[in-house]
Coordinates of C-alpha atoms in Angstrom, one line a residue:
M1 CA -32.4 -282.4 59.9
T2 CA -32.3 -278.9 61.4
F3 CA -29.2 -277.2 62.9
K4 CA -29.4 -274.7 65.7
I5 CA -26.9 -271.8 65.4
A6 CA -25.8 -270.3 68.7
A7 CA -23.1 -267.8 69.6
S8 CA -20.0 -268.9 71.4
P9 CA -19.0 -269.8 74.0
H10 CA -20.9 -273.1 73.9
T11 CA -21.4 -274.2 77.5
H12 CA -23.6 -276.9 79.0
Q13 CA -24.9 -274.8 81.8
R14 CA -26.3 -271.3 81.3
R15 CA -27.5 -269.0 84.0
T16 CA -29.3 -265.8 83.6
T17 CA -28.3 -262.6 85.4
Q18 CA -31.3 -263.1 87.7
Q19 CA -30.1 -266.6 88.7
V20 CA -26.5 -265.4 89.3
M21 CA -27.7 -262.5 91.5
R22 CA -30.1 -264.7 93.4
W23 CA -27.2 -267.0 94.4
V24 CA -25.1 -264.0 95.4
Y25 CA -27.7 -262.5 97.8
L26 CA -28.6 -266.0 99.2
A27 CA -24.9 -266.6 99.9
L28 CA -24.8 -263.3 101.8
I29 CA -27.5 -264.5 104.3
P30 CA -25.1 -266.3 106.8
G31 CA -23.0 -263.1 107.1
V32 CA -26.1 -260.9 107.5
L33 CA -27.4 -263.2 110.3
V34 CA -24.1 -263.3 112.2
Q35 CA -23.6 -259.5 111.8
T36 CA -27.1 -259.0 113.2
Y37 CA -26.4 -261.3 116.1
F38 CA -23.3 -259.3 117.2
F39 CA -24.3 -255.7 116.2
G40 CA -28.1 -255.6 116.5
F41 CA -31.3 -255.3 114.5
G42 CA -30.1 -252.1 112.9
V43 CA -28.6 -254.4 110.2
Y44 CA -32.1 -255.3 109.1
I45 CA -33.3 -251.7 109.1
Q46 CA -30.4 -250.6 107.0
L47 CA -31.2 -253.5 104.6
A48 CA -34.8 -252.5 104.3
L49 CA -34.0 -248.8 103.7
A50 CA -31.4 -249.8 101.1
L51 CA -33.7 -252.2 99.2
F52 CA -36.5 -249.7 99.1
T53 CA -34.2 -246.9 97.9
A54 CA -32.7 -249.2 95.2
W55 CA -36.2 -250.2 94.1
V56 CA -37.3 -246.6 93.7
A57 CA -34.1 -245.4 92.1
E58 CA -33.9 -248.3 89.6
G59 CA -37.5 -247.7 88.6
L60 CA -37.1 -243.9 88.1
C61 CA -33.9 -244.3 86.1
M62 CA -35.5 -246.9 83.8
R63 CA -38.5 -244.7 83.3
M64 CA -36.3 -241.7 82.4
R65 CA -34.3 -243.8 80.0
G66 CA -37.5 -245.1 78.3
R67 CA -36.7 -248.7 79.3
P68 CA -39.1 -251.4 80.7
I69 CA -39.1 -251.0 84.5
G70 CA -40.2 -254.6 85.2
H71 CA -37.1 -256.1 83.6
A72 CA -34.7 -253.9 85.7
W73 CA -36.4 -255.0 88.9
Q74 CA -36.3 -258.7 87.9
D75 CA -32.6 -259.0 87.2
H76 CA -31.8 -258.5 90.9
T77 CA -28.6 -256.5 90.3
A78 CA -30.0 -253.6 92.3
I79 CA -30.8 -256.0 95.2
V80 CA -27.2 -257.1 95.4
T81 CA -25.9 -253.6 95.3
A82 CA -28.3 -252.6 98.1
V83 CA -27.4 -255.6 100.3
L84 CA -23.7 -255.1 99.9
L85 CA -23.9 -251.4 100.8
A86 CA -26.2 -252.0 103.7
V87 CA -23.9 -254.6 105.4
S88 CA -20.9 -252.3 104.8
I89 CA -22.1 -249.4 106.9
P90 CA -22.6 -249.2 110.7
A91 CA -25.8 -250.8 111.8
L92 CA -27.0 -247.7 113.7
A93 CA -26.0 -245.1 111.0
P94 CA -28.6 -242.4 110.4
W95 CA -31.3 -243.3 107.9
W96 CA -30.2 -240.7 105.3
I97 CA -26.7 -242.3 105.1
I98 CA -27.9 -245.5 103.5
V99 CA -30.5 -243.7 101.4
M100 CA -28.0 -241.3 99.9
G101 CA -25.4 -244.0 99.3
T102 CA -27.8 -246.4 97.6
A103 CA -29.3 -243.7 95.4
F104 CA -25.8 -242.6 94.3
A105 CA -24.8 -246.2 93.6
I106 CA -27.8 -246.9 91.5
V107 CA -28.4 -243.5 89.7
V108 CA -24.9 -242.2 89.2
V109 CA -22.5 -245.2 89.2
K110 CA -24.8 -247.7 87.5
H111 CA -27.3 -245.8 85.2
V112 CA -25.3 -242.8 84.2
Y113 CA -22.8 -245.2 82.6
G114 CA -25.5 -247.1 80.8
G115 CA -27.0 -249.6 83.3
V116 CA -26.2 -253.2 83.8
G117 CA -22.9 -254.3 82.4
Q118 CA -21.7 -250.8 81.6
N119 CA -20.5 -249.4 84.9
L120 CA -16.8 -248.8 85.3
F121 CA -16.8 -249.1 89.1
N122 CA -18.4 -251.3 91.7
P123 CA -21.6 -249.4 92.5
A124 CA -21.8 -250.5 96.2
M125 CA -18.2 -249.5 96.9
A126 CA -18.5 -246.3 95.0
G127 CA -21.5 -245.4 97.2
Y128 CA -19.6 -246.5 100.3
V129 CA -16.5 -244.3 99.5
L130 CA -18.8 -241.3 98.8
L131 CA -20.3 -241.7 102.3
L132 CA -17.0 -242.4 104.0
V133 CA -15.3 -239.3 102.5
S134 CA -18.3 -237.1 103.1
F135 CA -19.5 -238.3 106.5
P136 CA -16.5 -240.0 108.2
V137 CA -17.9 -239.7 111.8
Q138 CA -21.2 -241.5 110.9
M139 CA -19.4 -244.1 108.8
T140 CA -16.9 -245.1 111.4
S141 CA -19.3 -245.2 114.4
W142 CA -19.8 -249.0 114.5
P143 CA -21.7 -250.3 117.5
I144 CA -19.8 -252.5 119.8
P145 CA -20.7 -256.2 120.1
A146 CA -23.7 -256.8 122.4
E147 CA -21.7 -258.8 124.9
L148 CA -19.4 -255.8 125.6
A149 CA -22.1 -253.1 125.7
Q150 CA -23.2 -251.4 129.0
I151 CA -26.6 -250.6 127.6
Q152 CA -28.7 -253.1 125.6
V153 CA -30.6 -251.7 122.7
S154 CA -34.1 -253.0 121.8
I155 CA -35.7 -252.9 118.4
T156 CA -37.6 -249.8 119.3
D157 CA -34.5 -248.1 120.5
T158 CA -32.8 -249.1 117.3
L159 CA -35.5 -247.5 115.2
N160 CA -35.3 -244.3 117.3
L161 CA -31.5 -244.2 116.9
I162 CA -31.6 -244.5 113.2
F163 CA -34.4 -242.0 112.6
T164 CA -33.9 -239.6 115.4
G165 CA -30.4 -240.1 116.8
F166 CA -31.6 -241.0 120.4
T167 CA -33.1 -243.9 122.2
S168 CA -36.4 -243.6 124.1
A169 CA -34.3 -243.1 127.2
G170 CA -32.3 -240.3 125.7
Y171 CA -29.1 -242.1 124.9
N172 CA -27.2 -241.1 121.8
L173 CA -24.9 -243.4 119.7
E174 CA -21.7 -242.2 121.3
Q175 CA -23.0 -243.1 124.8
L176 CA -24.1 -246.5 123.5
R177 CA -20.6 -247.2 122.2
M178 CA -19.2 -247.2 125.7
G179 CA -17.9 -250.6 126.6
I180 CA -17.8 -252.5 129.8
D181 CA -14.6 -250.6 130.8
G182 CA -16.4 -247.2 130.4
M183 CA -14.3 -246.3 127.3
T184 CA -15.7 -245.5 123.9
M185 CA -14.7 -248.5 121.7
A186 CA -13.6 -248.5 118.1
T187 CA -13.5 -251.4 115.7
P188 CA -10.6 -253.8 116.1
L189 CA -8.7 -252.5 113.1
D190 CA -9.2 -248.9 114.0
S191 CA -8.3 -249.4 117.7
L192 CA -5.2 -251.4 116.8
R193 CA -3.9 -249.0 114.2
N194 CA -4.4 -246.0 116.5
D195 CA -2.6 -247.7 119.4
L196 CA 0.3 -248.7 117.2
N197 CA 0.6 -245.2 115.9
H198 CA 0.8 -244.0 119.5
Q199 CA 3.8 -246.3 120.0
L200 CA 2.1 -249.0 122.0
T201 CA 3.3 -252.5 121.4
L202 CA 1.1 -255.1 119.7
T203 CA 0.8 -257.0 123.0
E204 CA -0.4 -253.8 124.8
A205 CA -2.8 -252.9 122.0
L206 CA -4.4 -256.4 122.0
N207 CA -5.2 -256.2 125.8
K208 CA -8.5 -254.3 125.1
P209 CA -11.8 -256.1 125.5
I210 CA -12.7 -255.7 121.9
F211 CA -10.1 -258.4 120.9
G212 CA -11.1 -262.0 121.4
D213 CA -9.1 -265.2 121.1
I214 CA -9.0 -265.2 117.3
A215 CA -9.5 -261.6 116.2
G216 CA -12.0 -258.8 117.2
I217 CA -15.1 -260.1 119.0
G218 CA -17.9 -260.4 116.5
W219 CA -15.8 -259.5 113.5
A220 CA -14.0 -262.8 113.2
W221 CA -17.3 -264.7 113.1
V222 CA -18.8 -262.3 110.6
N223 CA -15.8 -262.9 108.3
F224 CA -16.1 -266.7 108.8
A225 CA -19.8 -266.4 107.8
F226 CA -19.0 -264.5 104.6
L227 CA -16.2 -267.0 103.9
A228 CA -18.8 -269.8 104.1
G229 CA -21.1 -268.0 101.7
G230 CA -18.2 -267.3 99.3
L231 CA -17.2 -270.9 99.2
V232 CA -20.8 -271.8 98.3
L233 CA -20.5 -269.4 95.3
I234 CA -17.3 -271.1 94.2
K235 CA -18.8 -274.5 94.6
Q236 CA -21.8 -273.4 92.4
K237 CA -19.4 -271.9 89.9
I238 CA -21.0 -268.5 90.3
I239 CA -17.5 -267.0 90.9
S240 CA -14.1 -268.5 90.2
W241 CA -11.4 -268.8 92.9
H242 CA -8.9 -266.6 91.2
I243 CA -10.0 -263.2 92.6
P244 CA -10.7 -264.3 96.2
G245 CA -7.5 -266.3 96.2
G246 CA -5.5 -263.5 94.7
M247 CA -6.9 -260.9 97.1
L248 CA -6.2 -263.1 100.2
V249 CA -2.6 -263.9 99.1
G250 CA -2.0 -260.3 98.1
L251 CA -3.1 -259.2 101.6
L252 CA -1.5 -262.0 103.7
V253 CA 1.9 -262.3 102.1
P254 CA 3.0 -258.6 102.7
A255 CA 1.2 -258.6 106.0
A256 CA 3.2 -261.7 107.2
I257 CA 6.5 -260.3 105.9
Y258 CA 5.9 -256.9 107.6
W259 CA 4.8 -258.5 110.8
L260 CA 7.8 -260.9 110.9
F261 CA 10.3 -257.9 110.5
N262 CA 8.3 -255.6 112.9
P263 CA 6.3 -257.8 115.3
D264 CA 5.7 -255.1 117.9
Q265 CA 4.3 -252.5 115.5
A266 CA 2.4 -254.4 112.8
I267 CA -1.1 -255.8 112.6
T268 CA -0.9 -259.6 112.6
P269 CA -1.9 -261.5 109.5
M270 CA -4.8 -263.2 111.3
L271 CA -6.3 -259.8 112.2
H272 CA -5.9 -258.7 108.6
L273 CA -7.8 -261.8 107.5
L274 CA -10.6 -261.8 110.1
S275 CA -11.3 -258.1 110.7
G276 CA -13.1 -255.5 108.8
A277 CA -14.6 -256.4 105.4
T278 CA -11.9 -258.8 104.2
M279 CA -14.0 -261.8 103.4
L280 CA -16.9 -259.7 102.2
G281 CA -14.6 -257.9 99.8
A282 CA -12.8 -261.1 98.6
F283 CA -15.8 -263.1 97.7
F284 CA -18.7 -260.7 97.1
I285 CA -17.2 -257.3 96.1
A286 CA -14.0 -257.8 94.2
T287 CA -15.6 -260.6 92.2
D288 CA -18.1 -258.3 90.5
P289 CA -18.0 -259.7 86.9
V290 CA -18.6 -256.3 85.3
T291 CA -15.8 -254.3 86.9
A292 CA -13.2 -257.0 87.4
A293 CA -10.7 -258.5 85.0
T294 CA -12.0 -261.1 82.5
S295 CA -9.3 -263.8 82.0
N296 CA -8.3 -266.2 84.8
K297 CA -4.7 -264.8 84.7
G298 CA -6.2 -261.3 84.8
R299 CA -8.4 -262.1 87.7
W300 CA -5.5 -263.5 89.7
V301 CA -3.5 -260.3 89.0
F302 CA -6.6 -258.2 89.9
G303 CA -7.1 -260.0 93.2
L304 CA -3.4 -259.6 94.1
L305 CA -3.6 -255.9 93.4
V306 CA -6.7 -255.5 95.6
G307 CA -5.1 -257.4 98.5
F308 CA -1.9 -255.5 98.4
I309 CA -3.7 -252.1 98.3
V310 CA -5.8 -253.2 101.3
F311 CA -2.6 -254.0 103.2
A312 CA -0.9 -250.7 102.2
I313 CA -3.9 -248.5 103.2
R314 CA -4.5 -250.4 106.5
T315 CA -0.8 -250.1 107.4
W316 CA 0.2 -246.6 106.2
G317 CA -3.1 -244.9 105.1
G318 CA -5.6 -242.8 106.9
Y319 CA -8.5 -245.3 107.0
P320 CA -8.6 -248.4 109.2
D321 CA -10.3 -250.6 106.6
A322 CA -9.5 -250.2 102.9
V323 CA -11.5 -252.8 100.8
A324 CA -13.7 -250.2 99.1
F325 CA -10.7 -248.0 98.1
A326 CA -8.7 -251.0 97.0
V327 CA -11.5 -252.3 94.8
L328 CA -12.1 -248.9 93.1
L329 CA -8.4 -248.4 92.5
A330 CA -8.1 -251.9 91.0
N331 CA -11.2 -251.2 88.8
M332 CA -9.3 -248.4 87.2
C333 CA -6.5 -250.8 86.3
V334 CA -8.7 -253.4 84.7
P335 CA -8.2 -252.2 81.1
V336 CA -4.4 -252.4 81.5
I337 CA -4.7 -255.8 83.2
D338 CA -6.9 -257.2 80.5
R339 CA -4.6 -255.8 77.8
Y340 CA -1.7 -257.8 79.0
T341 CA -3.4 -261.0 80.3
Q342 CA -6.1 -261.8 77.8
P343 CA -5.1 -264.7 75.4
I344 CA -3.9 -263.5 72.0
A345 CA -6.5 -264.5 69.3
Y346 CA -5.4 -267.0 66.7
G347 CA -3.7 -265.2 63.8
H348 CA -2.5 -262.2 65.8
G349 CA 1.1 -262.3 66.6
G350 CA 1.1 -259.7 69.3
R351 CA -0.5 -256.5 70.7
S352 CA -0.1 -253.2 69.0

């Protein structure tokens, strides 16, 4: 009789990094499709640019480190980083935006710290924050939903806009962001926050065409699509429910309390939930296994912290959406969270 010795933990189902990453980017497909439906084919172009940049950057970094290039391409971690960053930026952003952000995420945030499993921060969100801080105009110029646009943009016009800044007819992005009322339109969160800061009531702010019956037109369905993909990941046990649940609770509870006490000057809980990158952040970004807490209790605390920071920045900060900042700030707190939430090993009475 022979005995096989294996390291713990002893589980019945084992998945490789490649299999886990494949499930993640497959679960992103519904959100990508819905986002394309509302905001145009620029989403696909940004995806293509991000994937190509990640492929090149990953290969060059592995070559410089003297590691096998093929293995790095096969684990699919760079693919997930590229997709997350591509769907986080405006669909018609200049081509160099996504190239710069993806290269920074792969080269600096991932490989400078040692590669897969060694990075301290979520690579996609670190790249996003670099772009947002450095190029705020380009990173906040989201196209308006197609049904509200005065000028419809073809695939050719989309390519021209991304690579030259103008359509074949000479329109620039600012002109294309004019809605049916002739006003330049912002995203729902940005529009609502600006109006509330100018002392408009919530009812007055919600009268703009960008707001639909549920939340912002297009944005609500994008969030529903990412929610569906996230539930698939939980069903397949790719991620646990603790971080998404914690983040949504950490966002909704303070949002509901603040709205109840200040209903005319606060963003509603439903808009917090279904606008911006809420669902993308809860199920695909905050759940990064490398940069999040490790125990179930720690994941719950980590999610609560991310959700509360999102609420705080959206309410009192200088940016309309805050998922990237919240995730990076919570990444900094992971060592402390793990220290006080990981189970104490048998034989150890406490922590020094």
